[in-house]
Amino acid sequence: MINIHEMTIQDYDTVIALWQSVEGVGLSDADAREPIARYLERNPGLSFTAWDGDNLVGAVLCGHDGRRGYVHHLTVRESHRRQGIGKALAERCLAILKAEGIDKCHLFVFTSNANAIAFWKGIGWTQRVDLYVMSRYTGDGSQ
Ligand SMILES: CC(C)(COP(=O)(O)OP(=O)(O)OC[C@H]1O[C@@H](n2cnc3c(N)ncnc32)[C@H](O)[C@@H]1OP(=O)(O)O)[C@@H](O)C(=O)NCCC(=O)NCCS
């Protein structure tokens, strides 16, 4: 049986190892322990882990900025895919966002990540063709 729990910073080492073990999750300095701790503190009750006994098999970060929700890094261990765990994690996030009065959620997915795009479409998400993501460092980008 799969159990889903709220993610805490105590899960960090296990979760980052899972994210690092799969393709399709873009990790950066923003995924170091301190920014993830800050993210979880700013978005309590919105990020989740999935467990098969003591084995971490899934994880997702979710938060909102008061107007829109964002999901990041949804991952299911390869051995446990196509069992509905990814969908269960994503739906848990949407349910909490809805309960907090957030009526829409966005996510970023690499254009090369065909499996994830098929997954998100399969569970009812719409691929935006009217938007590009634009990014800039707040400083000079040297650190
Ligand atoms: C994307 C990911 C989280 C999906 O997790 P999962 O637990 O296997 O997904 P689910 O079993 O909940 O799938 C739900 C539905 O999504 C669709 N789906 C899932 N994976 C799919 C795939 N590879 N191809 C086509 N459809 C897919 C299906 O409709 C599926 O329902 P079905 O199995 O009854 O046909 C998982 O493949 C993963 O961890 N990928 C690597 C990390 C990654 O790229 N994350 C996304 C970052 S944006």
PDB file of C-alpha atoms and ligand atoms in Angstrom:
ATOM      1  CA  MET A   1       0.000   0.000   0.000  1.00  0.00           C
ATOM      2  CA  ILE A   2       1.192   3.502  -0.824  1.00  0.00           C
ATOM      3  CA  ASN A   3       1.010   6.174   1.881  1.00  0.00           C
ATOM      4  CA  ILE A   4       1.104   9.868   1.087  1.00  0.00           C
ATOM      5  CA  HIS A   5       2.486  12.274   3.698  1.00  0.00           C
ATOM      6  CA  GLU A   6       3.155  15.972   3.893  1.00  0.00           C
ATOM      7  CA  MET A   7       6.786  16.645   2.925  1.00  0.00           C
ATOM      8  CA  THR A   8       8.992  18.005   5.692  1.00  0.00           C
ATOM      9  CA  ILE A   9      12.591  19.175   5.563  1.00  0.00           C
ATOM     10  CA  GLN A  10      13.545  15.937   7.357  1.00  0.00           C
ATOM     11  CA  ASP A  11      12.727  14.221   4.045  1.00  0.00           C
ATOM     12  CA  TYR A  12      15.239  16.374   2.167  1.00  0.00           C
ATOM     13  CA  ASP A  13      18.120  13.912   1.715  1.00  0.00           C
ATOM     14  CA  THR A  14      15.828  11.128   0.504  1.00  0.00           C
ATOM     15  CA  VAL A  15      13.808  13.399  -1.757  1.00  0.00           C
ATOM     16  CA  ILE A  16      16.801  15.077  -3.411  1.00  0.00           C
ATOM     17  CA  ALA A  17      18.301  11.619  -4.055  1.00  0.00           C
ATOM     18  CA  LEU A  18      15.074  10.583  -5.798  1.00  0.00           C
ATOM     19  CA  TRP A  19      14.990  13.754  -7.909  1.00  0.00           C
ATOM     20  CA  GLN A  20      18.649  13.288  -8.842  1.00  0.00           C
ATOM     21  CA  SER A  21      18.030   9.683  -9.887  1.00  0.00           C
ATOM     22  CA  VAL A  22      15.503  10.443 -12.625  1.00  0.00           C
ATOM     23  CA  GLU A  23      15.505  12.253 -15.932  1.00  0.00           C
ATOM     24  CA  GLY A  24      13.173  15.152 -16.520  1.00  0.00           C
ATOM     25  CA  VAL A  25      13.578  17.040 -13.247  1.00  0.00           C
ATOM     26  CA  GLY A  26      15.653  20.197 -13.663  1.00  0.00           C
ATOM     27  CA  LEU A  27      17.596  20.765 -10.448  1.00  0.00           C
ATOM     28  CA  SER A  28      19.510  23.936  -9.595  1.00  0.00           C
ATOM     29  CA  ASP A  29      20.906  25.923  -6.663  1.00  0.00           C
ATOM     30  CA  ALA A  30      17.284  26.621  -5.749  1.00  0.00           C
ATOM     31  CA  ASP A  31      16.994  22.955  -4.713  1.00  0.00           C
ATOM     32  CA  ALA A  32      19.643  23.091  -1.994  1.00  0.00           C
ATOM     33  CA  ARG A  33      18.444  22.317   1.527  1.00  0.00           C
ATOM     34  CA  GLU A  34      18.024  25.934   2.627  1.00  0.00           C
ATOM     35  CA  PRO A  35      15.803  27.143  -0.233  1.00  0.00           C
ATOM     36  CA  ILE A  36      13.727  23.976  -0.020  1.00  0.00           C
ATOM     37  CA  ALA A  37      13.308  24.517   3.743  1.00  0.00           C
ATOM     38  CA  ARG A  38      12.218  28.085   3.039  1.00  0.00           C
ATOM     39  CA  TYR A  39       9.813  26.896   0.343  1.00  0.00           C
ATOM     40  CA  LEU A  40       8.202  24.353   2.684  1.00  0.00           C
ATOM     41  CA  GLU A  41       7.904  26.979   5.430  1.00  0.00           C
ATOM     42  CA  ARG A  42       6.255  29.455   3.072  1.00  0.00           C
ATOM     43  CA  ASN A  43       3.882  26.810   1.700  1.00  0.00           C
ATOM     44  CA  PRO A  44       2.895  24.585   4.613  1.00  0.00           C
ATOM     45  CA  GLY A  45       0.815  21.485   3.883  1.00  0.00           C
ATOM     46  CA  LEU A  46       1.148  21.669   0.092  1.00  0.00           C
ATOM     47  CA  SER A  47       4.109  19.398  -0.743  1.00  0.00           C
ATOM     48  CA  PHE A  48       3.937  15.631  -0.457  1.00  0.00           C
ATOM     49  CA  THR A  49       5.900  12.402  -0.390  1.00  0.00           C
ATOM     50  CA  ALA A  50       4.643   8.917  -1.297  1.00  0.00           C
ATOM     51  CA  TRP A  51       5.959   5.870   0.545  1.00  0.00           C
ATOM     52  CA  ASP A  52       5.896   2.130  -0.089  1.00  0.00           C
ATOM     53  CA  GLY A  53       6.734   1.037   3.438  1.00  0.00           C
ATOM     54  CA  ASP A  54      10.043   2.791   4.234  1.00  0.00           C
ATOM     55  CA  ASN A  55      10.829   3.322   0.569  1.00  0.00           C
ATOM     56  CA  LEU A  56      10.267   6.823  -0.810  1.00  0.00           C
ATOM     57  CA  VAL A  57       8.564   6.282  -4.165  1.00  0.00           C
ATOM     58  CA  GLY A  58       7.258   9.745  -5.023  1.00  0.00           C
ATOM     59  CA  ALA A  59       7.559  13.418  -4.208  1.00  0.00           C
ATOM     60  CA  VAL A  60       6.129  16.746  -5.284  1.00  0.00           C
ATOM     61  CA  LEU A  61       6.651  20.369  -4.334  1.00  0.00           C
ATOM     62  CA  CYS A  62       3.665  22.668  -4.456  1.00  0.00           C
ATOM     63  CA  GLY A  63       3.058  26.225  -3.387  1.00  0.00           C
ATOM     64  CA  HIS A  64       1.174  29.381  -4.236  1.00  0.00           C
ATOM     65  CA  ASP A  65       1.805  33.086  -4.231  1.00  0.00           C
ATOM     66  CA  GLY A  66      -1.680  34.106  -3.115  1.00  0.00           C
ATOM     67  CA  ARG A  67      -3.181  34.091  -6.617  1.00  0.00           C
ATOM     68  CA  ARG A  68      -1.868  31.078  -8.585  1.00  0.00           C
ATOM     69  CA  GLY A  69      -0.507  27.686  -7.601  1.00  0.00           C
ATOM     70  CA  TYR A  70       2.708  26.079  -8.858  1.00  0.00           C
ATOM     71  CA  VAL A  71       3.765  22.439  -8.909  1.00  0.00           C
ATOM     72  CA  HIS A  72       7.437  21.491  -9.195  1.00  0.00           C
ATOM     73  CA  HIS A  73       9.506  18.328  -9.541  1.00  0.00           C
ATOM     74  CA  LEU A  74       6.735  15.741  -9.434  1.00  0.00           C
ATOM     75  CA  THR A  75       8.589  12.422  -9.502  1.00  0.00           C
ATOM     76  CA  VAL A  76       7.648   8.774  -9.111  1.00  0.00           C
ATOM     77  CA  ARG A  77      10.358   6.118  -8.761  1.00  0.00           C
ATOM     78  CA  GLU A  78      10.612   4.161 -12.005  1.00  0.00           C
ATOM     79  CA  SER A  79       9.696   0.863 -10.311  1.00  0.00           C
ATOM     80  CA  HIS A  80       6.405   2.371  -9.158  1.00  0.00           C
ATOM     81  CA  ARG A  81       5.196   4.222 -12.262  1.00  0.00           C
ATOM     82  CA  ARG A  82       1.829   3.730 -13.961  1.00  0.00           C
ATOM     83  CA  GLN A  83       0.162   2.828 -10.684  1.00  0.00           C
ATOM     84  CA  GLY A  84      -1.588   6.138 -10.200  1.00  0.00           C
ATOM     85  CA  ILE A  85       0.927   7.557  -7.696  1.00  0.00           C
ATOM     86  CA  GLY A  86       1.819  10.588  -9.811  1.00  0.00           C
ATOM     87  CA  LYS A  87      -1.828  11.366 -10.353  1.00  0.00           C
ATOM     88  CA  ALA A  88      -2.593  10.947  -6.643  1.00  0.00           C
ATOM     89  CA  LEU A  89       0.229  13.352  -5.692  1.00  0.00           C
ATOM     90  CA  ALA A  90      -0.837  15.936  -8.291  1.00  0.00           C
ATOM     91  CA  GLU A  91      -4.480  15.716  -7.237  1.00  0.00           C
ATOM     92  CA  ARG A  92      -3.552  16.100  -3.581  1.00  0.00           C
ATOM     93  CA  CYS A  93      -1.810  19.354  -4.475  1.00  0.00           C
ATOM     94  CA  LEU A  94      -4.782  20.646  -6.462  1.00  0.00           C
ATOM     95  CA  ALA A  95      -7.215  19.771  -3.661  1.00  0.00           C
ATOM     96  CA  ILE A  96      -5.242  21.759  -1.097  1.00  0.00           C
ATOM     97  CA  LEU A  97      -4.792  24.695  -3.476  1.00  0.00           C
ATOM     98  CA  LYS A  98      -8.552  24.714  -4.097  1.00  0.00           C
ATOM     99  CA  ALA A  99      -9.233  24.605  -0.357  1.00  0.00           C
ATOM    100  CA  GLU A 100      -6.959  27.652   0.012  1.00  0.00           C
ATOM    101  CA  GLY A 101      -8.960  29.578  -2.595  1.00  0.00           C
ATOM    102  CA  ILE A 102      -6.492  29.181  -5.472  1.00  0.00           C
ATOM    103  CA  ASP A 103      -8.403  28.362  -8.641  1.00  0.00           C
ATOM    104  CA  LYS A 104      -5.577  27.641 -11.093  1.00  0.00           C
ATOM    105  CA  CYS A 105      -2.171  25.989 -11.006  1.00  0.00           C
ATOM    106  CA  HIS A 106       0.798  26.183 -13.399  1.00  0.00           C
ATOM    107  CA  LEU A 107       3.886  24.049 -13.864  1.00  0.00           C
ATOM    108  CA  PHE A 108       7.050  24.001 -15.952  1.00  0.00           C
ATOM    109  CA  VAL A 109       7.950  20.976 -18.055  1.00  0.00           C
ATOM    110  CA  PHE A 110      10.891  20.575 -20.424  1.00  0.00           C
ATOM    111  CA  THR A 111       9.723  20.547 -24.047  1.00  0.00           C
ATOM    112  CA  SER A 112      11.827  17.353 -24.462  1.00  0.00           C
ATOM    113  CA  ASN A 113      10.008  15.518 -21.643  1.00  0.00           C
ATOM    114  CA  ALA A 114       7.430  13.673 -23.729  1.00  0.00           C
ATOM    115  CA  ASN A 115       6.469  11.229 -20.946  1.00  0.00           C
ATOM    116  CA  ALA A 116       5.685  13.986 -18.500  1.00  0.00           C
ATOM    117  CA  ILE A 117       3.758  15.967 -21.108  1.00  0.00           C
ATOM    118  CA  ALA A 118       1.678  12.843 -21.859  1.00  0.00           C
ATOM    119  CA  PHE A 119       1.147  12.326 -18.128  1.00  0.00           C
ATOM    120  CA  TRP A 120      -0.002  15.905 -17.478  1.00  0.00           C
ATOM    121  CA  LYS A 121      -2.333  15.848 -20.486  1.00  0.00           C
ATOM    122  CA  GLY A 122      -3.606  12.442 -19.388  1.00  0.00           C
ATOM    123  CA  ILE A 123      -4.706  13.854 -16.064  1.00  0.00           C
ATOM    124  CA  GLY A 124      -6.390  16.913 -17.509  1.00  0.00           C
ATOM    125  CA  TRP A 125      -3.740  19.638 -17.742  1.00  0.00           C
ATOM    126  CA  THR A 126      -3.601  21.904 -20.790  1.00  0.00           C
ATOM    127  CA  GLN A 127      -0.392  22.644 -22.679  1.00  0.00           C
ATOM    128  CA  ARG A 128      -0.122  26.416 -23.170  1.00  0.00           C
ATOM    129  CA  VAL A 129       0.944  27.433 -26.639  1.00  0.00           C
ATOM    130  CA  ASP A 130       0.373  31.130 -26.005  1.00  0.00           C
ATOM    131  CA  LEU A 131       3.200  31.587 -23.494  1.00  0.00           C
ATOM    132  CA  TYR A 132       6.974  31.387 -23.194  1.00  0.00           C
ATOM    133  CA  VAL A 133       8.739  31.230 -19.848  1.00  0.00           C
ATOM    134  CA  MET A 134      11.189  34.107 -19.428  1.00  0.00           C
ATOM    135  CA  SER A 135      13.820  34.170 -16.686  1.00  0.00           C
ATOM    136  CA  ARG A 136      16.545  36.444 -15.326  1.00  0.00           C
ATOM    137  CA  TYR A 137      18.898  36.362 -12.397  1.00  0.00           C
ATOM    138  CA  THR A 138      18.181  39.004  -9.779  1.00  0.00           C
ATOM    139  CA  GLY A 139      21.914  39.779  -9.582  1.00  0.00           C
ATOM    140  CA  ASP A 140      24.561  39.393 -12.268  1.00  0.00           C
ATOM    141  CA  GLY A 141      24.116  35.598 -12.319  1.00  0.00           C
ATOM    142  CA  SER A 142      27.654  34.882 -11.164  1.00  0.00           C
ATOM    143  CA  GLN A 143      26.465  33.100  -8.022  1.00  0.00           C
TER     144      GLN A 143
HETATM  145  C1  LIG B   1       5.549  11.908 -14.881  1.00  0.00           C
HETATM  146  C2  LIG B   1       5.481  10.908 -13.723  1.00  0.00           C
HETATM  147  C3  LIG B   1       5.518  11.649 -12.396  1.00  0.00           C
HETATM  148  C4  LIG B   1       4.146  10.118 -13.830  1.00  0.00           C
HETATM  149  O1  LIG B   1       4.002   9.327 -12.654  1.00  0.00           O
HETATM  150  P1  LIG B   1       3.142   7.979 -12.638  1.00  0.00           P
HETATM  151  O2  LIG B   1       2.909   7.610 -11.226  1.00  0.00           O
HETATM  152  O3  LIG B   1       3.771   6.955 -13.510  1.00  0.00           O
HETATM  153  O4  LIG B   1       1.778   8.450 -13.321  1.00  0.00           O
HETATM  154  P2  LIG B   1       0.328   7.799 -13.096  1.00  0.00           P
HETATM  155  O5  LIG B   1       0.438   6.316 -12.930  1.00  0.00           O
HETATM  156  O6  LIG B   1      -0.384   8.523 -12.012  1.00  0.00           O
HETATM  157  O7  LIG B   1      -0.352   8.115 -14.500  1.00  0.00           O
HETATM  158  C5  LIG B   1      -1.658   8.671 -14.623  1.00  0.00           C
HETATM  159  C6  LIG B   1      -2.029   8.752 -16.088  1.00  0.00           C
HETATM  160  O8  LIG B   1      -1.127   9.630 -16.775  1.00  0.00           O
HETATM  161  C7  LIG B   1      -0.876   9.114 -18.095  1.00  0.00           C
HETATM  162  N1  LIG B   1       0.545   8.749 -18.204  1.00  0.00           N
HETATM  163  C8  LIG B   1       1.448   8.576 -17.203  1.00  0.00           C
HETATM  164  N2  LIG B   1       2.664   8.301 -17.700  1.00  0.00           N
HETATM  165  C9  LIG B   1       2.529   8.295 -19.030  1.00  0.00           C
HETATM  166  C10 LIG B   1       3.419   8.064 -20.101  1.00  0.00           C
HETATM  167  N3  LIG B   1       4.727   7.790 -19.878  1.00  0.00           N
HETATM  168  N4  LIG B   1       2.935   8.104 -21.369  1.00  0.00           N
HETATM  169  C11 LIG B   1       1.632   8.369 -21.608  1.00  0.00           C
HETATM  170  N5  LIG B   1       0.725   8.601 -20.624  1.00  0.00           N
HETATM  171  C12 LIG B   1       1.177   8.576 -19.356  1.00  0.00           C
HETATM  172  C13 LIG B   1      -1.791   7.930 -18.271  1.00  0.00           C
HETATM  173  O9  LIG B   1      -3.025   8.403 -18.738  1.00  0.00           O
HETATM  174  C14 LIG B   1      -1.909   7.452 -16.835  1.00  0.00           C
HETATM  175  O10 LIG B   1      -3.029   6.666 -16.608  1.00  0.00           O
HETATM  176  P3  LIG B   1      -2.983   5.071 -16.964  1.00  0.00           P
HETATM  177  O11 LIG B   1      -1.718   4.522 -16.347  1.00  0.00           O
HETATM  178  O12 LIG B   1      -4.248   4.572 -16.315  1.00  0.00           O
HETATM  179  O13 LIG B   1      -2.978   4.995 -18.449  1.00  0.00           O
HETATM  180  C15 LIG B   1       6.650   9.879 -13.795  1.00  0.00           C
HETATM  181  O14 LIG B   1       6.700   9.337 -15.102  1.00  0.00           O
HETATM  182  C16 LIG B   1       8.024  10.475 -13.481  1.00  0.00           C
HETATM  183  O15 LIG B   1       8.435  10.541 -12.320  1.00  0.00           O
HETATM  184  N6  LIG B   1       8.774  10.913 -14.522  1.00  0.00           N
HETATM  185  C17 LIG B   1      10.152  11.422 -14.325  1.00  0.00           C
HETATM  186  C18 LIG B   1      10.190  12.766 -13.650  1.00  0.00           C
HETATM  187  C19 LIG B   1       9.448  13.809 -14.453  1.00  0.00           C
HETATM  188  O16 LIG B   1       9.666  13.983 -15.647  1.00  0.00           O
HETATM  189  N7  LIG B   1       8.557  14.530 -13.762  1.00  0.00           N
HETATM  190  C20 LIG B   1       7.754  15.570 -14.373  1.00  0.00           C
HETATM  191  C21 LIG B   1       8.355  16.901 -14.122  1.00  0.00           C
HETATM  192  S1  LIG B   1       7.341  18.194 -14.888  1.00  0.00           S
END
